[in-house]
Amino acid sequence: MTISDKVENIFPTENDIPAEVRVRALEQKDYLLNGKITIWRGPVQQVFSPVSLKGKKGLTRKYLGSYPLMTEKDALEALESAVKAYDEGKGIWPTSTVEKRIACMEDFVCRMREKRSEVVRLLMWEIGKSLEDSEKEFDRTVEYILDTLNAMKELDRVSSRLSVTQGVIAQIKRAPLGVVLCMGPYNYPLNETFTTLIPAILMGNTVVFKPPKYGVLLHRPLLEAFRDAFPKGVVNTLYGQGRRIIGPIMKTGKINMLAFIGSSKVADILKQQHPAPHRLRCVLGLDAKNAGIILSDADIDLAVKESLAGALSYNGQRCTALKILFVHRSIQNEFLEKLVTRIDRIKAGMPWEPEVKITPLPEDEKISYLADVISDAKKYGAKVINEGGGMTNGNFVHPAVLYPVNNKMRLWREEQFGPVIPVAPFDDIKEPLKYVVDSDFGQQVSIFGSDETKIGPMLDTLVNQVCRVNINSQCQRGPDAFPFTGRKDSAEGTLSVSDALRIFSIRTLVATKDSDANKRLIRNIIRNRTSKFLSTDFIL
Ligand code: G3H
């Protein structure tokens, strides 16, 4: 079968869908507000899968259900619920012991695990992520929560002692910041939302949480778990158009922390809406255009394998994806030949098919965007060098390798976030290094080579441009214990299992001058447990 036949026949009929992955429409008519699953009677947003089905009338997007299209008034209510639960830091949750908060989170994760198959199925259908990767996303998230719980215990253990310095006795701990607004991205709607939501809750903050534009329904099976595991008002959910519901709550100035993974353009708008930006703490995961640099002495097979995985996992819709490749001219022919051969072997199809890698894309506008950047690259001299590259059918786009790309093209600087691989030849290492230095982004880079005399100095240049330099490996976020961040337009703040606990809290201490009377007082507070903060309890 030619590529063109494959693309033309990519979508199944309803009957072709295996019984075990079929999905029933989920009409979500409720949301979590102030500890109650509240009925929604207003307008709803219909949800369609990126997967189309073949029928008598041609292709139709699979209908998945609907969710509440909330208004400014509802958003302000969700905010008020979180504000009330925080109660200026006097609420049940911010004043709970760490042990109590850990117990609630352990309860939550048990309840969450019971929902694995429902969440995974919706994740797969809503954003077109392969079943295997959807399962990985769920499991990685559970593992992240468990690791976070361990990190939290360790953090509490090290701060359960008093220090005495220069005649001052103190206990230094971490306290919550207030109300956190959490918004994750559509490409990791569960994992990346939870990597901020979970540590934010655990540190004693209260939360308003809005799922991304795509990947909303998959959160519905978890509403009861949030309601039952945490005190009322700690978690409140919001659904609808960001422009309508997020602006108004930012403008109140009552959001203390913004946790947002998305575009720098939207992050800037949100920050500017806050009336006292200096009060707003932010942790942001933003745009990236990670480059892969393939040196003349690289192991070409390895470089091709990693570059393809880096550029095309989940159709290139990862912030850490390799979004441009620089290949030394002396090896370009062999590299490109192998790249194209391997790309032809990558399995494209429906997300439930075993080993499928390329699947339909959730963003409608992405299809025409990719066609535009491909035609722009062609205008300035690039060619699509793989068979069928860029062919589309519905929301499916066959991966395209564009060569040679240059600085006149949009693909040189724009983050394509899709299955398009721009490749640029270079003669002198200064060329790709200049690209990285001049770029607006500063997340990661990958270098492929074997000569330490070349790679060593490159590392020294690159570590001051990006926040992770990968040697002979694709760019990636994991393991989650490692810091994940970026420079320039790519991030603000650092996330990792332990960093996240720090970022959603602030160091706070109780201190007193070393006198007999003060020592007696401190001893009595601890012995009689009159404070939850000032305590030497040790979590085992
Ligand atoms: O979209 C950005 C994600 O954080 C990337 O994570 O490298 O594990 O796919 P990943």
XYZ file of C-alpha atoms and ligand atoms in Angstrom:
550
model
C 0.000 0.000 0.000
C 1.358 3.459 -0.842
C 1.571 6.168 1.811
C -1.179 8.015 0.036
C -3.488 4.939 0.250
C -2.607 4.529 3.904
C -3.435 8.160 4.689
C -6.650 7.963 2.700
C -7.761 4.888 4.627
C -6.427 5.894 8.020
C -9.812 6.253 9.734
C -11.975 3.257 10.700
C -15.710 2.728 10.627
C -17.590 2.541 13.927
C -17.625 -1.264 13.590
C -13.848 -1.418 13.229
C -13.341 -0.070 16.765
C -12.389 -2.956 19.069
C -15.000 -3.518 21.794
C -12.497 -3.016 24.626
C -11.666 0.569 23.603
C -15.134 1.784 22.674
C -16.318 4.844 24.498
C -19.772 6.066 25.460
C -20.486 9.784 25.289
C -19.967 11.449 28.664
C -22.349 14.360 29.224
C -20.712 16.130 32.136
C -23.351 18.240 33.847
C -21.550 18.952 37.098
C -18.473 20.484 38.639
C -16.749 20.552 42.005
C -17.478 23.626 44.078
C -16.918 24.076 47.798
C -16.843 20.342 48.471
C -20.006 19.565 46.508
C -20.490 18.099 43.077
C -22.799 20.809 41.846
C -25.294 20.389 39.016
C -24.742 22.564 35.952
C -27.798 23.821 34.116
C -26.176 26.252 31.711
C -24.759 25.878 28.209
C -22.299 23.118 27.421
C -19.330 22.649 25.139
C -19.514 19.606 22.909
C -16.401 17.462 22.659
C -15.288 15.670 19.517
C -12.359 13.304 19.245
C -9.514 13.967 16.798
C -10.486 10.504 15.526
C -12.974 10.546 12.670
C -15.146 7.642 11.662
C -15.908 6.612 8.109
C -19.587 6.464 7.266
C -21.943 6.791 4.348
C -21.596 10.577 4.406
C -17.823 10.515 4.583
C -15.793 11.282 7.707
C -17.422 12.399 10.974
C -15.525 13.270 14.144
C -16.402 10.867 16.945
C -18.651 12.609 19.480
C -17.374 12.177 23.039
C -19.799 14.202 25.134
C -19.932 17.671 26.648
C -18.857 19.744 29.636
C -20.121 22.927 31.341
C -19.365 26.190 29.607
C -19.038 28.292 32.718
C -19.346 32.049 33.037
C -17.547 34.823 34.858
C -20.005 34.482 37.755
C -19.229 30.763 38.138
C -15.512 31.451 37.970
C -15.773 34.023 40.737
C -17.748 31.533 42.830
C -15.023 28.899 42.396
C -12.450 31.482 43.413
C -14.475 32.519 46.476
C -14.748 28.892 47.533
C -10.946 28.522 47.418
C -10.476 31.888 49.179
C -12.894 30.832 51.929
C -11.234 27.455 52.391
C -7.850 29.167 52.721
C -9.402 31.761 55.056
C -6.334 34.011 55.185
C -4.269 30.964 56.164
C -6.578 30.109 59.069
C -8.590 27.463 57.169
C -8.662 23.789 58.085
C -6.387 22.843 55.216
C -3.576 25.405 55.547
C -3.442 24.771 59.303
C -3.596 20.970 59.059
C -0.549 19.012 60.083
C 1.642 17.688 57.318
C 0.727 14.187 58.482
C -2.966 14.907 57.989
C -2.409 16.362 54.511
C -0.323 13.348 53.546
C -3.102 11.015 54.751
C -5.659 12.883 52.590
C -3.394 12.657 49.544
C -2.816 8.933 50.140
C -6.567 8.499 50.236
C -6.869 10.484 46.991
C -4.294 8.400 45.151
C -6.068 5.153 46.156
C -9.337 6.516 44.802
C -7.601 7.784 41.661
C -6.110 4.360 40.896
C -9.592 2.860 40.817
C -10.425 5.166 37.909
C -7.430 4.210 35.738
C -9.280 2.568 32.883
C -11.929 5.315 32.603
C -9.343 8.106 32.661
C -7.014 6.359 30.225
C -9.796 5.685 27.737
C -10.982 9.299 27.774
C -7.403 10.550 27.533
C -6.857 8.422 24.448
C -10.090 9.495 22.745
C -9.947 13.170 23.679
C -6.424 13.986 22.599
C -5.590 11.069 20.296
C -2.660 9.882 22.423
C -1.837 6.209 21.860
C -3.332 3.810 24.367
C 0.139 2.794 25.473
C 1.203 6.410 26.066
C -2.119 7.242 27.729
C -1.525 4.384 30.172
C 2.023 5.599 30.711
C 0.727 9.099 31.420
C -1.656 7.816 34.064
C 0.926 5.547 35.708
C 3.614 8.209 35.628
C 1.208 10.579 37.352
C 0.426 8.089 40.118
C 4.138 7.464 40.558
C 4.720 11.223 40.685
C 2.168 11.559 43.489
C 3.774 8.731 45.469
C 7.247 10.235 44.983
C 5.881 13.619 46.025
C 4.475 12.103 49.207
C 7.878 10.633 50.042
C 9.591 13.933 49.283
C 7.065 15.712 51.504
C 7.793 13.346 54.394
C 11.512 13.910 53.966
C 11.060 17.685 53.801
C 9.049 17.596 56.991
C 11.565 15.346 58.735
C 14.462 17.700 58.075
C 12.466 20.665 59.325
C 11.163 19.002 62.468
C 14.155 20.160 64.507
C 14.998 23.501 66.076
C 18.181 25.394 65.202
C 20.097 27.659 67.516
C 22.284 30.273 65.825
C 23.836 33.412 67.278
C 21.605 33.284 70.325
C 18.399 32.796 68.331
C 16.320 29.631 68.548
C 14.223 28.930 65.464
C 12.168 26.350 63.721
C 12.243 26.816 59.952
C 9.502 25.185 57.923
C 7.565 25.735 54.739
C 4.127 27.355 54.773
C 1.500 27.601 51.995
C 1.107 30.644 49.747
C -2.694 30.883 49.435
C -4.981 30.318 46.468
C -3.376 28.664 43.452
C -4.771 28.720 39.924
C -3.650 25.549 38.100
C -3.879 25.193 34.334
C -2.202 22.372 32.436
C -1.630 21.794 28.695
C -3.587 19.578 26.298
C -0.632 17.334 25.418
C -0.278 16.045 28.981
C -3.690 17.023 30.340
C -3.446 14.739 33.341
C 0.247 14.553 34.113
C 1.284 18.147 33.646
C -1.793 19.457 35.428
C -1.158 17.153 38.362
C 2.545 17.942 38.604
C 1.454 21.378 39.817
C -1.961 20.602 41.344
C -0.732 17.830 43.656
C 2.220 19.670 45.256
C 0.104 22.839 45.479
C -2.562 20.991 47.486
C -0.092 19.049 49.575
C 1.662 22.202 50.770
C -1.608 23.512 52.221
C -2.792 25.812 49.427
C -6.329 25.776 48.081
C -6.870 25.448 44.376
C -8.954 26.518 41.418
C -8.221 24.141 38.618
C -9.137 24.537 34.970
C -8.435 21.653 32.581
C -6.939 22.514 29.176
C -8.998 23.155 26.047
C -8.619 19.514 24.956
C -8.514 16.788 27.586
C -11.372 17.959 29.824
C -13.700 14.977 30.207
C -10.900 12.705 31.407
C -10.870 14.659 34.672
C -14.546 13.940 35.380
C -14.006 10.422 36.846
C -11.766 12.008 39.500
C -14.238 14.584 40.852
C -15.596 12.290 43.594
C -12.038 11.434 44.656
C -11.206 15.141 45.048
C -14.465 15.736 46.908
C -14.029 12.811 49.291
C -10.301 13.029 49.955
C -9.955 16.733 50.797
C -11.831 19.216 52.998
C -14.426 21.344 51.218
C -13.160 24.173 49.055
C -9.602 22.836 48.775
C -10.149 21.797 45.138
C -12.610 23.622 42.861
C -12.992 22.925 39.160
C -13.697 25.358 36.353
C -14.577 24.608 32.736
C -14.995 26.831 29.732
C -13.201 29.409 27.657
C -10.090 30.734 29.341
C -10.750 34.258 28.065
C -14.169 34.380 29.722
C -13.422 32.768 33.036
C -9.752 33.238 33.844
C -9.403 36.982 33.189
C -12.066 37.909 35.770
C -10.499 35.850 38.538
C -6.994 37.150 37.841
C -8.330 40.705 37.980
C -9.596 40.223 41.551
C -6.018 39.969 42.774
C -7.045 37.032 44.946
C -4.917 34.490 43.114
C -1.655 34.146 45.022
C 0.019 31.755 42.660
C -0.343 30.929 38.987
C 0.746 27.474 37.817
C 0.414 27.455 34.061
C 1.781 25.231 31.314
C 1.078 26.703 27.891
C 2.188 29.551 25.644
C 4.240 32.527 26.838
C 1.727 34.800 25.089
C -1.138 33.587 27.284
C 1.080 33.575 30.402
C 1.939 37.254 29.803
C -1.744 38.170 29.434
C -2.655 36.355 32.655
C 0.146 37.934 34.666
C -0.711 41.402 33.449
C -4.329 40.973 34.513
C -3.316 40.674 38.167
C -3.629 44.102 39.854
C -0.512 43.566 42.022
C 1.871 41.473 39.908
C 4.545 41.553 42.624
C 2.188 39.543 44.836
C 1.617 36.900 42.203
C 4.048 34.015 42.273
C 4.307 32.027 39.071
C 5.520 28.695 37.891
C 5.289 28.517 34.127
C 6.191 25.897 31.531
C 6.139 27.690 28.193
C 7.316 27.550 24.570
C 10.345 25.663 23.333
C 12.180 25.006 20.093
C 14.729 22.406 21.145
C 17.462 21.772 18.589
C 19.235 18.501 17.845
C 22.833 18.981 16.699
C 24.355 16.035 14.866
C 28.140 16.260 14.616
C 30.282 14.646 11.902
C 31.491 11.872 14.235
C 28.032 10.942 15.556
C 26.773 7.378 15.623
C 24.305 8.003 12.800
C 21.950 5.116 13.563
C 21.639 6.241 17.161
C 21.219 9.898 16.175
C 18.457 8.978 13.699
C 16.658 6.821 16.248
C 16.778 9.453 18.997
C 15.978 12.335 16.645
C 12.889 10.567 15.357
C 11.674 9.646 18.828
C 12.446 13.208 19.936
C 10.672 14.824 16.990
C 7.686 12.532 16.584
C 6.645 11.009 19.932
C 2.988 11.903 20.327
C 3.167 13.523 16.886
C 5.759 16.058 18.049
C 3.237 17.564 20.456
C 5.618 17.778 23.415
C 7.231 20.924 24.701
C 10.462 18.914 24.921
C 10.218 17.647 21.312
C 13.176 18.158 18.989
C 11.811 20.884 16.736
C 14.787 21.481 14.451
C 17.762 19.303 13.510
C 21.193 20.595 12.501
C 23.244 17.981 10.629
C 26.905 18.308 9.693
C 27.148 18.521 5.928
C 29.692 15.665 5.742
C 27.103 13.136 7.001
C 23.886 14.740 5.772
C 23.213 12.242 2.963
C 23.553 9.169 5.138
C 21.612 10.797 7.990
C 18.726 11.909 5.777
C 18.536 8.592 3.948
C 18.318 6.690 7.220
C 15.874 9.199 8.688
C 13.522 8.860 5.733
C 13.766 5.048 5.686
C 12.959 4.883 9.366
C 10.118 7.364 9.126
C 8.455 5.139 6.533
C 8.445 2.319 9.074
C 6.768 4.323 11.830
C 3.286 3.050 12.425
C 0.503 5.557 11.874
C -3.081 4.833 12.766
C -5.699 4.961 15.482
C -4.585 5.495 19.085
C -5.677 2.047 20.239
C -3.595 0.174 17.636
C -0.580 -1.621 19.142
C 2.735 0.204 18.593
C 1.061 3.121 16.821
C 3.131 6.291 16.926
C 1.432 8.793 14.629
C -2.198 9.577 15.373
C -4.754 12.307 14.523
C -4.158 15.748 16.082
C -6.609 17.351 18.551
C -6.201 20.969 17.380
C -8.265 21.662 14.243
C -6.338 24.791 13.375
C -3.037 22.851 13.543
C -3.775 21.110 10.238
C -3.822 24.319 8.218
C -1.004 25.802 10.314
C 1.294 22.902 9.432
C 0.336 23.157 5.753
C 1.203 26.884 5.894
C 4.629 26.429 7.470
C 5.448 23.622 5.021
C 4.507 25.771 2.050
C 6.434 28.717 3.512
C 9.524 26.493 3.820
C 9.076 25.328 0.220
C 8.855 28.937 -0.909
C 12.320 29.564 0.543
C 13.934 26.479 -0.971
C 13.151 23.472 1.238
C 11.700 20.217 -0.067
C 9.620 17.575 1.632
C 12.039 14.666 1.291
C 9.909 11.753 2.516
C 7.095 10.128 0.577
C 3.709 11.535 1.528
C 5.214 14.034 3.986
C 2.529 16.527 5.035
C -0.375 14.593 3.465
C -3.542 15.101 5.459
C -6.872 13.415 5.960
C -9.230 14.967 8.507
C -7.068 15.682 11.548
C -4.367 13.254 10.519
C -1.084 14.638 9.172
C 1.586 12.319 7.799
C 5.004 13.388 9.193
C 7.077 15.587 6.908
C 10.853 16.045 6.789
C 11.776 19.455 5.351
C 15.266 19.954 3.981
C 17.252 22.219 3.791
C 15.722 24.794 6.113
C 17.188 28.250 6.604
C 16.633 31.393 8.625
C 14.121 32.885 6.170
C 11.568 30.218 7.020
C 8.927 30.222 9.725
C 9.974 26.692 10.652
C 13.369 28.119 11.625
C 11.896 30.038 14.554
C 8.279 28.978 15.151
C 7.428 26.122 17.475
C 5.495 23.806 15.139
C 4.266 21.444 17.884
C 3.334 18.828 15.292
C 4.763 16.088 13.042
C 7.084 18.250 10.949
C 10.875 17.848 11.127
C 12.946 20.741 9.764
C 16.548 19.798 8.998
C 19.343 22.316 8.388
C 22.869 21.426 7.203
C 25.881 23.100 8.828
C 29.603 23.305 8.094
C 30.860 25.023 11.203
C 29.648 24.254 14.745
C 29.363 28.020 15.267
C 26.205 27.948 13.095
C 23.979 25.768 15.316
C 25.470 27.324 18.445
C 24.539 30.771 17.134
C 21.041 29.440 16.461
C 20.673 28.397 20.092
C 22.114 31.681 21.386
C 19.858 33.802 19.140
C 16.727 31.763 19.859
C 13.922 33.202 21.999
C 13.670 29.830 23.684
C 15.976 28.169 26.162
C 14.629 24.835 27.312
C 16.897 21.981 26.138
C 19.211 20.834 23.370
C 20.505 17.458 22.171
C 23.997 16.910 20.814
C 25.123 13.783 19.023
C 28.813 12.968 18.698
C 31.687 11.039 20.229
C 34.685 13.365 20.405
C 35.163 14.771 23.882
C 37.355 17.575 22.546
C 34.352 18.865 20.551
C 31.549 18.052 22.958
C 33.232 19.335 26.137
C 33.514 22.975 24.967
C 30.033 22.800 23.395
C 28.597 21.839 26.771
C 30.177 24.902 28.340
C 28.489 27.166 25.804
C 25.122 25.401 25.858
C 24.601 25.065 29.614
C 24.369 28.846 29.785
C 21.773 28.946 27.016
C 19.377 26.143 27.953
C 18.581 24.189 31.105
C 19.374 20.656 29.990
C 21.934 19.463 27.482
C 21.301 15.894 26.349
C 24.216 13.928 24.969
C 23.383 11.281 22.361
C 19.791 11.283 23.594
C 16.592 13.084 22.737
C 15.305 15.928 24.923
C 12.856 14.945 27.643
C 11.415 16.034 30.937
C 11.951 12.851 32.926
C 12.958 11.372 35.258
C 10.609 13.543 37.282
C 13.121 13.817 40.109
C 15.319 15.925 37.787
C 14.782 19.686 37.520
C 12.601 20.732 34.593
C 12.846 24.369 33.602
C 13.992 26.753 30.881
C 15.461 30.166 30.143
C 14.104 33.097 28.083
C 10.545 32.394 26.801
C 10.615 28.750 27.894
C 9.825 28.764 31.610
C 9.625 30.518 34.907
C 10.480 28.523 38.020
C 11.655 24.941 38.253
C 9.573 21.811 38.569
C 10.668 18.411 39.836
C 9.266 16.207 42.563
C 11.130 18.105 45.284
C 11.317 21.547 43.611
C 7.545 21.647 43.184
C 6.989 21.318 46.929
C 9.296 24.263 47.429
C 7.793 26.414 44.702
C 4.253 26.095 46.117
C 5.352 27.170 49.578
C 7.442 29.742 51.348
C 10.030 29.312 54.073
C 8.617 30.605 57.313
C 10.171 30.463 60.733
C 9.287 30.883 64.349
C 12.204 32.472 66.191
C 12.980 33.665 69.688
C 15.961 34.959 71.642
C 17.667 32.296 73.694
C 16.470 33.044 77.258
C 15.202 30.728 80.001
C 11.674 32.134 79.769
C 11.550 31.758 75.975
C 12.975 28.260 76.107
C 10.322 27.301 78.658
C 7.586 28.726 76.451
C 8.831 26.930 73.342
C 9.180 23.674 75.294
C 5.613 23.990 76.599
C 4.152 24.750 73.163
C 5.847 21.646 71.790
C 5.147 19.401 74.774
C 1.477 20.430 75.063
C 1.015 20.517 71.272
C -0.604 23.940 71.309
C 0.722 24.720 67.802
C 0.629 22.603 64.666
C 3.454 24.559 63.034
C 5.872 24.695 65.956
C 6.269 20.986 66.518
C 9.052 18.430 66.539
C 6.774 15.550 65.521
C 8.617 13.243 63.197
C 6.820 11.458 60.356
C 7.914 7.819 60.166
O 5.219 18.879 26.868
C 6.181 18.875 27.627
C 6.385 17.764 28.584
O 6.757 18.214 29.844
C 7.404 16.826 28.084
O 7.561 15.778 28.902
O 9.648 14.936 27.867
O 8.331 13.538 29.429
O 7.465 14.035 27.143
P 8.288 14.498 28.283
